[in-house]
Structure formats: C-alpha cells, structure tokens
CSV table of C-alpha atoms in Angstrom, one decimal:
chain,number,residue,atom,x,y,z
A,1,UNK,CA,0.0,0.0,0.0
A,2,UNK,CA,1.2,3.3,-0.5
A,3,UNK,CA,0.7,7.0,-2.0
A,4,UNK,CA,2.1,9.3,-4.3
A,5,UNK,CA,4.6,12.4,-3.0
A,6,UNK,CA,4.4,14.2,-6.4
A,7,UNK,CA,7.8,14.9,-7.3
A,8,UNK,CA,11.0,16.0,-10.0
A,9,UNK,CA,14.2,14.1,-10.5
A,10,UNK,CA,16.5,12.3,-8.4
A,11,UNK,CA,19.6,10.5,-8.8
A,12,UNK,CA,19.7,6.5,-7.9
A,13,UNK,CA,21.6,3.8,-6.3
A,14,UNK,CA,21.7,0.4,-6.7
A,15,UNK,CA,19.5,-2.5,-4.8
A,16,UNK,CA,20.5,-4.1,-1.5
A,17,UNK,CA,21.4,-7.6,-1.6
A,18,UNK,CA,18.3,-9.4,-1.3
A,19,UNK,CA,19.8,-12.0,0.4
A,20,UNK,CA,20.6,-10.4,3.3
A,21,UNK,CA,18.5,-10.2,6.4
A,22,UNK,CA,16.7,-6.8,7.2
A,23,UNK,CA,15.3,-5.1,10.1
A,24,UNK,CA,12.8,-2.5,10.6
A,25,UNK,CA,14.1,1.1,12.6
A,26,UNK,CA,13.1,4.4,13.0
A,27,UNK,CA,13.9,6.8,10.5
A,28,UNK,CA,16.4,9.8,11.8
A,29,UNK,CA,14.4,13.4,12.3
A,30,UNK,CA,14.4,14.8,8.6
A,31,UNK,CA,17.4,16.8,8.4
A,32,UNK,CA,17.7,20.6,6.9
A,33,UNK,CA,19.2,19.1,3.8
A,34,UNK,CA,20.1,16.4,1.3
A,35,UNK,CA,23.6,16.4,2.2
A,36,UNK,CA,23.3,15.9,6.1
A,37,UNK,CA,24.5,13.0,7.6
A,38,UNK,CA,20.9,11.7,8.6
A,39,UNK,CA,19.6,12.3,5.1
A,40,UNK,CA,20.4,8.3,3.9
A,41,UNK,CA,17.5,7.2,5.0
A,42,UNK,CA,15.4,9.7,3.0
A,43,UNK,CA,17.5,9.4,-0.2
A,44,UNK,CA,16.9,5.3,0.3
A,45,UNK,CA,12.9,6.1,0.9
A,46,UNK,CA,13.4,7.8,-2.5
A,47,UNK,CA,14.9,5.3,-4.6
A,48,UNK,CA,12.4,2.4,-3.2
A,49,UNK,CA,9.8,4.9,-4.2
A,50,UNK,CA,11.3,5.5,-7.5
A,51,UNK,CA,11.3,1.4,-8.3
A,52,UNK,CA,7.7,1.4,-6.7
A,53,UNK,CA,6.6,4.1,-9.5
A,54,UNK,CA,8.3,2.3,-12.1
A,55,UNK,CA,7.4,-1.2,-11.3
A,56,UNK,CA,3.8,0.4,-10.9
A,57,UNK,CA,3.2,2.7,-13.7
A,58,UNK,CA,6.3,1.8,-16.1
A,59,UNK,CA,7.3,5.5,-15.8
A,60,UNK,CA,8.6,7.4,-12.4
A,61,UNK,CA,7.0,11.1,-12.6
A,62,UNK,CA,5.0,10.1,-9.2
A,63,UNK,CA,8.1,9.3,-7.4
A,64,UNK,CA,9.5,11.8,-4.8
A,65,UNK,CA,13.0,12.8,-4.6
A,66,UNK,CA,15.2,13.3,-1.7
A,67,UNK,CA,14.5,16.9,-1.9
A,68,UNK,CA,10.6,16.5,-2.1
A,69,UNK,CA,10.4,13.9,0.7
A,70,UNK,CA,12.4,16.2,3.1
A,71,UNK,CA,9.8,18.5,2.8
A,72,UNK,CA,7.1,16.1,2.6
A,73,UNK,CA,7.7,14.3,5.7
A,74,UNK,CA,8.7,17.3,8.0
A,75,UNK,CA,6.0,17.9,10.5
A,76,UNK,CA,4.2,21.5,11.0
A,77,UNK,CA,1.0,22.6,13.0
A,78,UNK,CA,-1.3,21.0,11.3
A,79,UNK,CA,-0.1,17.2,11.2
A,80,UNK,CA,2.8,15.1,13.2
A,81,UNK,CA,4.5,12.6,10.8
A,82,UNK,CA,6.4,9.4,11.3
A,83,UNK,CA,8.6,7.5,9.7
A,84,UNK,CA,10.3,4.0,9.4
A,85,UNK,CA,13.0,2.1,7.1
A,86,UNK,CA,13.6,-1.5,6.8
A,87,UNK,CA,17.2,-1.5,6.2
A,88,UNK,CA,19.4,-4.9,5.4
A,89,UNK,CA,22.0,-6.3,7.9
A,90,UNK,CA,25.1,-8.3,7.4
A,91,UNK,CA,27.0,-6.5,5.1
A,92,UNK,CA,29.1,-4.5,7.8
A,93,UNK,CA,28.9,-1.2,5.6
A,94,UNK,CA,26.4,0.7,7.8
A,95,UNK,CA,23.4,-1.8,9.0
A,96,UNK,CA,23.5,0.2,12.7
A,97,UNK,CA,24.9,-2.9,14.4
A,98,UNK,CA,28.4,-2.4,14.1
A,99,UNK,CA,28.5,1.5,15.1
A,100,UNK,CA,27.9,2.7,11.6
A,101,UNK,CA,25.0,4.0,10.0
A,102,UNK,CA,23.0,2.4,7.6
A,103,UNK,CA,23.0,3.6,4.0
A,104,UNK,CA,20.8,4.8,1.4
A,105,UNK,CA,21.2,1.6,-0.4
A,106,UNK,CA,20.5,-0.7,2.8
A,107,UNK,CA,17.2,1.1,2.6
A,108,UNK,CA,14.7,-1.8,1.1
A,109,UNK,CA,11.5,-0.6,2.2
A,110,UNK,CA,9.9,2.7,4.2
A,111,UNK,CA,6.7,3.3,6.1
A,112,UNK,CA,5.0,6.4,7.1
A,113,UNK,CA,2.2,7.9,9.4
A,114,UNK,CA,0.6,11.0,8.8
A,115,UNK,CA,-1.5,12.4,12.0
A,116,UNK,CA,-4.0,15.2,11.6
A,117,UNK,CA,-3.4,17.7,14.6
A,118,UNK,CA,-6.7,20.0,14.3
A,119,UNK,CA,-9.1,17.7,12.2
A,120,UNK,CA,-9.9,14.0,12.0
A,121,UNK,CA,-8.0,13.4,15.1
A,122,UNK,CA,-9.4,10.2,15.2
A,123,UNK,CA,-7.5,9.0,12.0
A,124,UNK,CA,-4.1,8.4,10.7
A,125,UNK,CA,-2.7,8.4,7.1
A,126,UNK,CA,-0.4,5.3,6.2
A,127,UNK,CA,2.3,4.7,3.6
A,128,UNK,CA,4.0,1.5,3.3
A,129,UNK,CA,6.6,0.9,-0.1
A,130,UNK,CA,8.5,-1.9,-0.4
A,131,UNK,CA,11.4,-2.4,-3.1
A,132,UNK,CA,10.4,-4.7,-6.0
A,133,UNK,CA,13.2,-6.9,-5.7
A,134,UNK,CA,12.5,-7.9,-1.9
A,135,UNK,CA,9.5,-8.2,-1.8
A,136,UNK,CA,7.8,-11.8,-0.3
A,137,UNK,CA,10.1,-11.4,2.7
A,138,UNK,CA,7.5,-9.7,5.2
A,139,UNK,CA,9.1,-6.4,4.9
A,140,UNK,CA,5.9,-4.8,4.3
A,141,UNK,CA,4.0,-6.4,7.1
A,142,UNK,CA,6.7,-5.5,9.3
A,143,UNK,CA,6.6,-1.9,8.2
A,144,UNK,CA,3.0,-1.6,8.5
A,145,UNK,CA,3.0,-3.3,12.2
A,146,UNK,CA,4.9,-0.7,13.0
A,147,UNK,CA,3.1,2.3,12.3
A,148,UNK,CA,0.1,0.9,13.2
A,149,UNK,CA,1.9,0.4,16.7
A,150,UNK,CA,2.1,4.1,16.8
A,151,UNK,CA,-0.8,5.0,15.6
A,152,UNK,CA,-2.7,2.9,18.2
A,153,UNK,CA,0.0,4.4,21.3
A,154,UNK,CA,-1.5,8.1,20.0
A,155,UNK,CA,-4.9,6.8,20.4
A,156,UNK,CA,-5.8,6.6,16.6
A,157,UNK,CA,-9.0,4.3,15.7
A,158,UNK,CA,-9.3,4.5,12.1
A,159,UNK,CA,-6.2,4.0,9.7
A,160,UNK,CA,-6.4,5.5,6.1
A,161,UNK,CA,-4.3,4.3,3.1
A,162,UNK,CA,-4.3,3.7,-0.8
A,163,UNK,CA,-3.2,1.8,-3.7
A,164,UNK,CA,-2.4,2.3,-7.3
A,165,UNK,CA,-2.8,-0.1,-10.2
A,166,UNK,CA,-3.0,-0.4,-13.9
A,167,UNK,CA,-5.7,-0.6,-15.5
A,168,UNK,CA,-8.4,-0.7,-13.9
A,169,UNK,CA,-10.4,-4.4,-14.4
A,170,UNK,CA,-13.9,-4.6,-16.0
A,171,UNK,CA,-17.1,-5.7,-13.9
A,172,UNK,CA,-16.2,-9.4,-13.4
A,173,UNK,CA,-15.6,-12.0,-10.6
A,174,UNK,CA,-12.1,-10.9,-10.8
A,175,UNK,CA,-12.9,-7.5,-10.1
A,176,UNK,CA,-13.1,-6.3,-6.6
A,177,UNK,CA,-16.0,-2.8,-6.6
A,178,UNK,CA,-15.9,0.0,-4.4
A,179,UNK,CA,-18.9,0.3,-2.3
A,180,UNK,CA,-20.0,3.3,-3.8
A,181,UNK,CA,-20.5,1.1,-7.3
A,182,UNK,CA,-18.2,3.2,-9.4
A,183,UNK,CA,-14.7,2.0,-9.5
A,184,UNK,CA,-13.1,-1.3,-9.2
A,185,UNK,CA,-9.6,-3.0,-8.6
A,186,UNK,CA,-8.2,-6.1,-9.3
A,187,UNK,CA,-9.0,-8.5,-6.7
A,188,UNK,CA,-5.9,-10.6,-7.0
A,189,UNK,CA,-3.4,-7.7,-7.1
A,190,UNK,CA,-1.0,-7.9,-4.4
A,191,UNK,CA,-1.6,-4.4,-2.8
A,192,UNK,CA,-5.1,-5.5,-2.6
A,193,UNK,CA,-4.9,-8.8,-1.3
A,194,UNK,CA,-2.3,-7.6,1.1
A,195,UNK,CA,-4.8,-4.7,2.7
A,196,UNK,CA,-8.0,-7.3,2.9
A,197,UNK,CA,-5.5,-9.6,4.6
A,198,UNK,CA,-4.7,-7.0,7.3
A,199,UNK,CA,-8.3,-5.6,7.9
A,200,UNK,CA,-9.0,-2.8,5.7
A,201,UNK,CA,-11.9,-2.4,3.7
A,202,UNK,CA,-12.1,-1.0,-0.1
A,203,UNK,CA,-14.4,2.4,0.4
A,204,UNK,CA,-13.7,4.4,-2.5
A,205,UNK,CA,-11.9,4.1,-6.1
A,206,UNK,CA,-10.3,7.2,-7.5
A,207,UNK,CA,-9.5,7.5,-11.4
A,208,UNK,CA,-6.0,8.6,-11.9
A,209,UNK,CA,-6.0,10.3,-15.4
A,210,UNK,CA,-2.7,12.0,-17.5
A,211,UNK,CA,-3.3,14.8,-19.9
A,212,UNK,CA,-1.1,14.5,-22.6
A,213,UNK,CA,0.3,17.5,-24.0
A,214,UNK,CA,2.4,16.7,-26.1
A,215,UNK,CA,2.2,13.8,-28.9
A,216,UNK,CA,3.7,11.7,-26.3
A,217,UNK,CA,1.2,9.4,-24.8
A,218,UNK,CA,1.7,7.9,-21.3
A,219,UNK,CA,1.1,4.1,-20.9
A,220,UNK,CA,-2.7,3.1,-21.0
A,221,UNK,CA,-3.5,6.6,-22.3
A,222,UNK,CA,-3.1,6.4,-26.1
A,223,UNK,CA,-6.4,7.2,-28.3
A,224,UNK,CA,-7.9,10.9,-30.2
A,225,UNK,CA,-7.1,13.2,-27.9
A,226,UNK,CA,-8.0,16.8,-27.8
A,227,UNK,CA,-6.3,19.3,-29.3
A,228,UNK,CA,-4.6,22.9,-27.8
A,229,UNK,CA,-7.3,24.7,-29.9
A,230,UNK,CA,-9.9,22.5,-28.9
A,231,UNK,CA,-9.2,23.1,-25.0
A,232,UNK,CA,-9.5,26.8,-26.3
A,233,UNK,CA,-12.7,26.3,-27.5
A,234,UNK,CA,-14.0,25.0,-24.5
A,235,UNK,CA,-12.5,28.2,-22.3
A,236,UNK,CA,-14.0,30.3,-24.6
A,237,UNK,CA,-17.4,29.1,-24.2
A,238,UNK,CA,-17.2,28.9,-20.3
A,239,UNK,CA,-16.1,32.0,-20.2
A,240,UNK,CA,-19.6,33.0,-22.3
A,241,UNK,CA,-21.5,30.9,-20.2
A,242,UNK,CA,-20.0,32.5,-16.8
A,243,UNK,CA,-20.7,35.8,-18.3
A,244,UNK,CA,-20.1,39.7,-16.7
A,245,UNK,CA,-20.8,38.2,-12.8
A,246,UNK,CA,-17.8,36.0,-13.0
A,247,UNK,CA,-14.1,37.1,-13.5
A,248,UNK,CA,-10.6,35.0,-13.1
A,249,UNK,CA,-7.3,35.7,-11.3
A,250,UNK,CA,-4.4,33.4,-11.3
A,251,UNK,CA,-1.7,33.7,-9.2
A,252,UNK,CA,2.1,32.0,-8.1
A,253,UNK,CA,3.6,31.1,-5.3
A,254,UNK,CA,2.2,34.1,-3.6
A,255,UNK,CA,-1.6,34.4,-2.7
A,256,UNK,CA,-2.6,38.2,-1.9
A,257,UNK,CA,-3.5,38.7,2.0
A,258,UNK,CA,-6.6,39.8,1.1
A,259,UNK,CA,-7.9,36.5,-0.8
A,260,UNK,CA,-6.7,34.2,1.5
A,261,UNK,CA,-10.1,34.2,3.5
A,262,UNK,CA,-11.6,33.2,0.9
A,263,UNK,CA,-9.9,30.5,-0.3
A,264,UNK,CA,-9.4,29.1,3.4
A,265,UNK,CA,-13.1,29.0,3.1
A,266,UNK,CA,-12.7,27.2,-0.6
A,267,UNK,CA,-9.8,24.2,1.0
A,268,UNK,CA,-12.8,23.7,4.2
A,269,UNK,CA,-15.2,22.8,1.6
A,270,UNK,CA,-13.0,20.7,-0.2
A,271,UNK,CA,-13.3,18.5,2.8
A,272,UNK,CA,-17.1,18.3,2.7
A,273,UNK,CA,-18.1,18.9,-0.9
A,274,UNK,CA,-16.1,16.2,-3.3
A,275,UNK,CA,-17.2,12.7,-2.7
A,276,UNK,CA,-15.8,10.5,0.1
A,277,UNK,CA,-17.2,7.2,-0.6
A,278,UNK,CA,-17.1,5.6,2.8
A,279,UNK,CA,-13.9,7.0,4.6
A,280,UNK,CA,-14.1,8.9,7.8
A,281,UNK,CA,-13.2,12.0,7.5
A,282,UNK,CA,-15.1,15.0,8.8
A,283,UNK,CA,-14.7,18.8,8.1
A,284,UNK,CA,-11.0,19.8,8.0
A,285,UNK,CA,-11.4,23.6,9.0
A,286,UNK,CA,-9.2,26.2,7.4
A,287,UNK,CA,-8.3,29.8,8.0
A,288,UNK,CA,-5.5,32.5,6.5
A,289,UNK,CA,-2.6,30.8,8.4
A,290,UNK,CA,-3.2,27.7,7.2
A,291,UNK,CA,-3.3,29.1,3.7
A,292,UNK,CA,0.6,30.5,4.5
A,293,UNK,CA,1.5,27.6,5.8
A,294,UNK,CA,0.5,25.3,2.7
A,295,UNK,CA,2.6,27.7,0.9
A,296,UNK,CA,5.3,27.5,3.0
A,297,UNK,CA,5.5,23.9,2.4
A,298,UNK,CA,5.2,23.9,-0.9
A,299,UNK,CA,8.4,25.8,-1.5
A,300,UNK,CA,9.8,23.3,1.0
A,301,UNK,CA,8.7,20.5,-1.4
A,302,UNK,CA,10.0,22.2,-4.3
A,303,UNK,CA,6.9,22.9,-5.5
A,304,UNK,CA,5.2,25.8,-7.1
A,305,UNK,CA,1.7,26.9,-7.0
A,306,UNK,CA,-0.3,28.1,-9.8
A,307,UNK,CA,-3.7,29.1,-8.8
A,308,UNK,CA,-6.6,30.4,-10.7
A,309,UNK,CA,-10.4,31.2,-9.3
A,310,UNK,CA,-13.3,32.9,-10.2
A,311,UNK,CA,-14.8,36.0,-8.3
A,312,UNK,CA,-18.1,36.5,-8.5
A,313,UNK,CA,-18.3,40.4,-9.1
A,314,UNK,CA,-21.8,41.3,-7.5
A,315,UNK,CA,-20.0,40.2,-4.4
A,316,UNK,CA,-16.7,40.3,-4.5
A,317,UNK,CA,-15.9,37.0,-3.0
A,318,UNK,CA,-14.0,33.7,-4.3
A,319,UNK,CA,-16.4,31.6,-6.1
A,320,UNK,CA,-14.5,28.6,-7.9
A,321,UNK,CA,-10.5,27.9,-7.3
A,322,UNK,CA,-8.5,25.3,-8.7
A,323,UNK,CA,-4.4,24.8,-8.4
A,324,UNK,CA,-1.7,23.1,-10.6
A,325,UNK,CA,1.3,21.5,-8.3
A,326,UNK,CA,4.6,22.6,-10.3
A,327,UNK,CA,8.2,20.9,-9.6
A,328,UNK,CA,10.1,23.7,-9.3
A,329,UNK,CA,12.7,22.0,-11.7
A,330,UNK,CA,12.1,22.0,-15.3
A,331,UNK,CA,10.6,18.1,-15.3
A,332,UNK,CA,8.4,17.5,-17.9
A,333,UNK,CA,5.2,16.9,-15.7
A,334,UNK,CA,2.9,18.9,-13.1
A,335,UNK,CA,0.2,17.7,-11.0
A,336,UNK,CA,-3.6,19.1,-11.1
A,337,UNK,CA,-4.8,19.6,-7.6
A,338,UNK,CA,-7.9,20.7,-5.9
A,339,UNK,CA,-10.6,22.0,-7.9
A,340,UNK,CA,-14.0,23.3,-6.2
A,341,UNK,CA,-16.8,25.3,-7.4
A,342,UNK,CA,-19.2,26.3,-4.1
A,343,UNK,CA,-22.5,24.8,-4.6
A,344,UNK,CA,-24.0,28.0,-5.0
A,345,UNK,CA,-22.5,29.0,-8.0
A,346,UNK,CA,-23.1,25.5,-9.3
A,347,UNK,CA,-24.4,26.0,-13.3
A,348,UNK,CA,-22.0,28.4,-14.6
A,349,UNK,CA,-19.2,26.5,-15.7
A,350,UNK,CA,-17.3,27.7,-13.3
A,351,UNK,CA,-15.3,24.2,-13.1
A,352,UNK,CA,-14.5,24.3,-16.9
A,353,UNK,CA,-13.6,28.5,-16.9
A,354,UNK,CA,-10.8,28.1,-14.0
A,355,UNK,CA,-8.9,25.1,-15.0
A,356,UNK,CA,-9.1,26.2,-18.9
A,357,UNK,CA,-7.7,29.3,-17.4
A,358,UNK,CA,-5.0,27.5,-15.4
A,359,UNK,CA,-4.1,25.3,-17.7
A,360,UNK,CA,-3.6,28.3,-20.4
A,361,UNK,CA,-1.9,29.7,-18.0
A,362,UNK,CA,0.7,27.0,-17.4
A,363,UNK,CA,1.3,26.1,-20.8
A,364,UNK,CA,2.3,29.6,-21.3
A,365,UNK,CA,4.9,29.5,-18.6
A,366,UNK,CA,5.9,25.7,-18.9
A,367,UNK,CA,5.8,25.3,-23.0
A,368,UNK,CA,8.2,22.1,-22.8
A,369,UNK,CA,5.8,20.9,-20.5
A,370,UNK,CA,4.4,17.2,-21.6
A,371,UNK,CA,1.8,15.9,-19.0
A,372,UNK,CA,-0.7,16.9,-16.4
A,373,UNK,CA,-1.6,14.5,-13.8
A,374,UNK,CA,-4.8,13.8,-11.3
A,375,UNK,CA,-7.0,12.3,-9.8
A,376,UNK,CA,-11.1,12.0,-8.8
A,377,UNK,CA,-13.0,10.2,-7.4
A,378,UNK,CA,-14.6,7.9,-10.0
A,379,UNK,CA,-18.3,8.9,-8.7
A,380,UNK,CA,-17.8,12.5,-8.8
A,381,UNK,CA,-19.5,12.6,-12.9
A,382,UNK,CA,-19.5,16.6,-12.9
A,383,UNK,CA,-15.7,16.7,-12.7
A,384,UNK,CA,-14.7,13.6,-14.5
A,385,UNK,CA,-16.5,14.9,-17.6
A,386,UNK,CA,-14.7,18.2,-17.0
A,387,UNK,CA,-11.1,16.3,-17.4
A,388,UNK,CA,-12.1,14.2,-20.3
A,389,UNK,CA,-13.5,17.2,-22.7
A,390,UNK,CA,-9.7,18.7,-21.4
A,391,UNK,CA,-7.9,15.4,-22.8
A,392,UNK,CA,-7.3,13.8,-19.6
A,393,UNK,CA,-6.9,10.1,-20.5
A,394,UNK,CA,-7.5,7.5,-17.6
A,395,UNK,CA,-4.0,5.5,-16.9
A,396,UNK,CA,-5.3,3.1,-13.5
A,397,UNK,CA,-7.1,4.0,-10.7
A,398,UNK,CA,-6.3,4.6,-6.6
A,399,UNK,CA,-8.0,2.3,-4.2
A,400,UNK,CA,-8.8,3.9,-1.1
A,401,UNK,CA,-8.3,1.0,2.0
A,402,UNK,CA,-10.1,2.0,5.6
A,403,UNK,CA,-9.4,-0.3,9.0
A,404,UNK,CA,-11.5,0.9,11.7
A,405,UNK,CA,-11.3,-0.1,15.4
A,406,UNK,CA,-7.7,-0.1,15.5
C-alpha cells in the first residue's frame, strides 16, 4: 500500500542484496538538507519509491526525490508525521549494528504515518513501499506493524491508506468494486490482497488520469485526444456561459492577503463537498494561516503553485478555485490539484472556466511541459467529464483502503 509524494528528479543507487536479512528502525528526524549525515534514510525512501513508480506505472514522474520527501515528511501545525525504514543487515557497511550508520542503499523498504493535529483526530494516514526486488520477505508487514503500533500508542482508531494499479479491471468476478458502485480493482493484485488480509476495507476508487500535451502518450492513455485549440474552444465558451458576474485571477507562489479568506473557506469545503465514498473523515477547518503555511510547504517541497479562481463580481468573493502543483525544476510533468466550485454557484461552468484558465496559464509559462496528472473520485461525474472534454486520458485507478477499530 502506498501514496504518491508528487515529485521531480533524483539520482539513484543500486538495490540491496536481497539476500541479506533486514530489520525494521526508525527513521532519523528529517534533516535541513540532502547532504546531512541523517539524510540516507530519506535518499533510500526515495529510490524504493522510485522502483515502486516504475514497477507500478512503467514511468517514475510520481516518485518523490530526496529533496521533495524532506519537505514532505517534516511535520508543521497541522499534522505530526512518522517515519520507518527497513534497512538490510550483514554486510558490515552501515546496518547500525556495528556503530555505523546504515546507507541509502540498505534502505529496502519505508513506512509512514501522517496524523492530523486539528481535524480527524481520530484518524491516521499510512504509507508503506517496499522495493520490488524484496518483496515476499515480510518487509511490508513488518513496516505496516509498526506504524500501526504508533498509531494505536497516540490513540488513533481509524487508519487511512491507498493503492495504485493499472488498469483498472472490468465488472467481473475478478474484479473487486468500491462500495459506492463506481470503480473497481483487481482482486488478486498484491496491494489488494495484502490490505483485505490486514483488515482494511475498499471504500472508494479514484480514477487517476494524465493529460497528454504533447504527442507523447503515457502508458494506457493512447487514443484521439483533444487538441490545444480544442481546450481553447471549450475556455471560450465557459467564459460566455460565466458571463459579466464571474471574472478569473491566477496567481504564483504568492496568494494576496486579502484573498486568503476566501480560499481558506474554498480548501474547508474541499473536505465536505467532493465525494468521500465511505472514509471517515469529517470537516477539515481552514483559516488564512493555514493558507501560509501550505505555501510554506510547498516551497519546501519544491513545488510551485499556480492558482486560478473565479470571483463572483456582485459580491466580490472567491467563487471557484483550482491549483496546478509545479516541480520547481524543469521536469516534464505537473500535478492538477484541488478544484471546487461552491455549490451555490453550481451551473455556470465555473469548473470548466478556472482550469481552462489555469491550464492556459501553465502552458504559457511551462511550453516544454508534456503531461498533467490527477486524480477524482470515480463517482464524482460533474468533474470527470470536465477532465475528459480537457484530454485527460485514464492510466489506472487509486483504491482507497479503511481499517476501523484499531
């Protein structure tokens, strides 16, 4: 089981022996920076996630360098995070038994846990990787033992995680549904037999979709895809449809002081509006701070932020936002975020006007760019339909896993 960090480039380094016997330890705080002593644990989280991606998708854009995970992983006010590495033994190079540290490349598997501070403090957020070639040795049921063993010391009852796989099966005994009837995963893929083996339940599928841009197509996405001037098209017909009452901004990396209330107010209904399927998870409250500090972190993750929404004029308040996640080096990718239009402003095409807008907006500044990547949930119709008049393509789908009573 595991997520995606949404990333840029890294260099790699080689496979343990899989031979050798392994243990599971805590990894170091996260250090200040790639080069500090304590960083091998991160740089070997990285390359295990980097084979993950690649085993997984066949490409590595979802894989999160050393740089990205630092910020990633470092806690702030809003969430504590922990982390664990199962790192090989024997070798005498650095497997912590001899007085050395272990090395990136002993680094065969990672876990981590994500705990809300000020929302859904009854949950936890799981990660668990393990590196292709050792898998089958109980590494990942040793890493997940141990987070749940913290989760369950902080008093955590309901455990959160998720799963990617390609492509998604067709209705079929084979085919394991989500209970919200839209979505389905294979039911003898190893991610999901190892989740229903350890308690938790399938409550949600999410499509994950790549908008090629480019003549380039990803694997599983190849077919007539929309062109630049058709995506034009489309903006130019929201924008009709909004008419005078609705205008766009777009901003990056800095949000102005005085729109930050209102798009606190648009990330709190992200928590309540999209679909949930069956997880858990109540209102997640935000204010202006909270606003700083997910830009804050983003520049710590390497990340830019584009952002475009909608004011509604009569009013002057933020109708519709939506945000593109940019690696801040020149990688060929970005990642399509949050998108919300407030239900009472439903009808306008206010979903269609801010990411045509967004979208113009980054292929403007990223020309080079090649692909665009996201994900819904596959019972949210409105915004689904959105992405595929766009030219997002699906490439597999995200299993959402639940274990309650911890």
């Amino acid at each position: 089981m595991s997520t995606t960090a949404r990333p840029g480039t890294d260099a790699t380094t080689g496979p343990a022996d899989a031979s050798r016997p392994w243990r599971v330890v805590p990894a170091p705080p996260v250090p200040d920076a790639t080069d500090a002593p304590d960083a091998w644990a991160y740089a070997g989280i990285a390359e295990v996630g980097r084979r993950v991606e690649l085993d997984r998708w066949g490409w590595t854009d979802l894989h999160a360098p050393t740089a990205v995970l630092l910020g990633t992983l470092r806690a702030n006010p809003y969430r504590d995070v922990a982390v664990w590495v199962a790192v090989t033994e024997g070798d005498g190079t650095g497997d912590g038994t001899d007085g050395t540290a272990p090395a990136a490349g002993d680094v065969v598997g990672y876990a981590s846990a994500l705990l809300p501070l000020t929302a859904n403090t009854h949950t936890a957020q799981l990660e668990v990787a393990v590196h292709p070639d050792h898998r089958g040795r109980g590494v990942g049921t040793a890493l997940l033992a141990a987070a749940e063993d913290h989760v369950r010391a902080a008093g955590r009852t309901t455990t959160l995680t998720w799963s990617g796989v390609r492509p998604e099966p067709e209705p079929g005994p084979g085919a394991l549904t989500a209970p919200t009837g839209t979505g389905r995963v294979p039911a003898d893929a190893p991610a999901v037999r190892f989740a229903l083996a350890r308690g938790y339940a399938l409550e949600q599928v999410e499509r994950y979709s790549v908008l090629e841009l480019q003549d380039d197509p990803a694997p599983g996405t190849a077919g007539d895809l929309p062109t630049a001037d058709d995506r034009a098209a489309l903006l130019a017909a929201a924008r009709a449809h909004a008419g005078a009452d609705y205008r766009t901004h777009t901003w990056r990396d800095e949000l102005p002081e005085d729109r930050l209330d209102d798009l606190a107010e648009l990330w709190t209904r992200m928590s309540t509006d999209v679909p949930l399927g069956g997880l858990a998870l109540e209102e997640d409250r935000w204010d202006a701070d909270r606003v700083r500090t997910l830009l804050d972190r983003m520049a710590q993750r390497r990340q830019h932020v584009l952002l475009t929404a909608a004011e509604h004029v009569p009013t002057g308040r933020l109708a519709a936002f939506t945000w593109l996640q940019v690696p801040i080096p020149e990688v060929p990718f970005a990642f399509q975020e949050d998108t919300l239009v407030l239900r009472e402003h439903r009808g306008h095409r206010l979903g269609m006007l801010v990411k045509g807008v967004n979208l113009e907006a980054f292929t403007a500044w990223r020309p080079a760019a090649r692909r665009i990547h996201t994900w819904n949930a596959q019972e949210n119709d409105h915004m689904l339909a959105i992405n595929v008049a766009l030219g997002f393509r699906q490439a597999g789908v995200e299993a959402a896993w639940q274990r309650t009573g911890l």
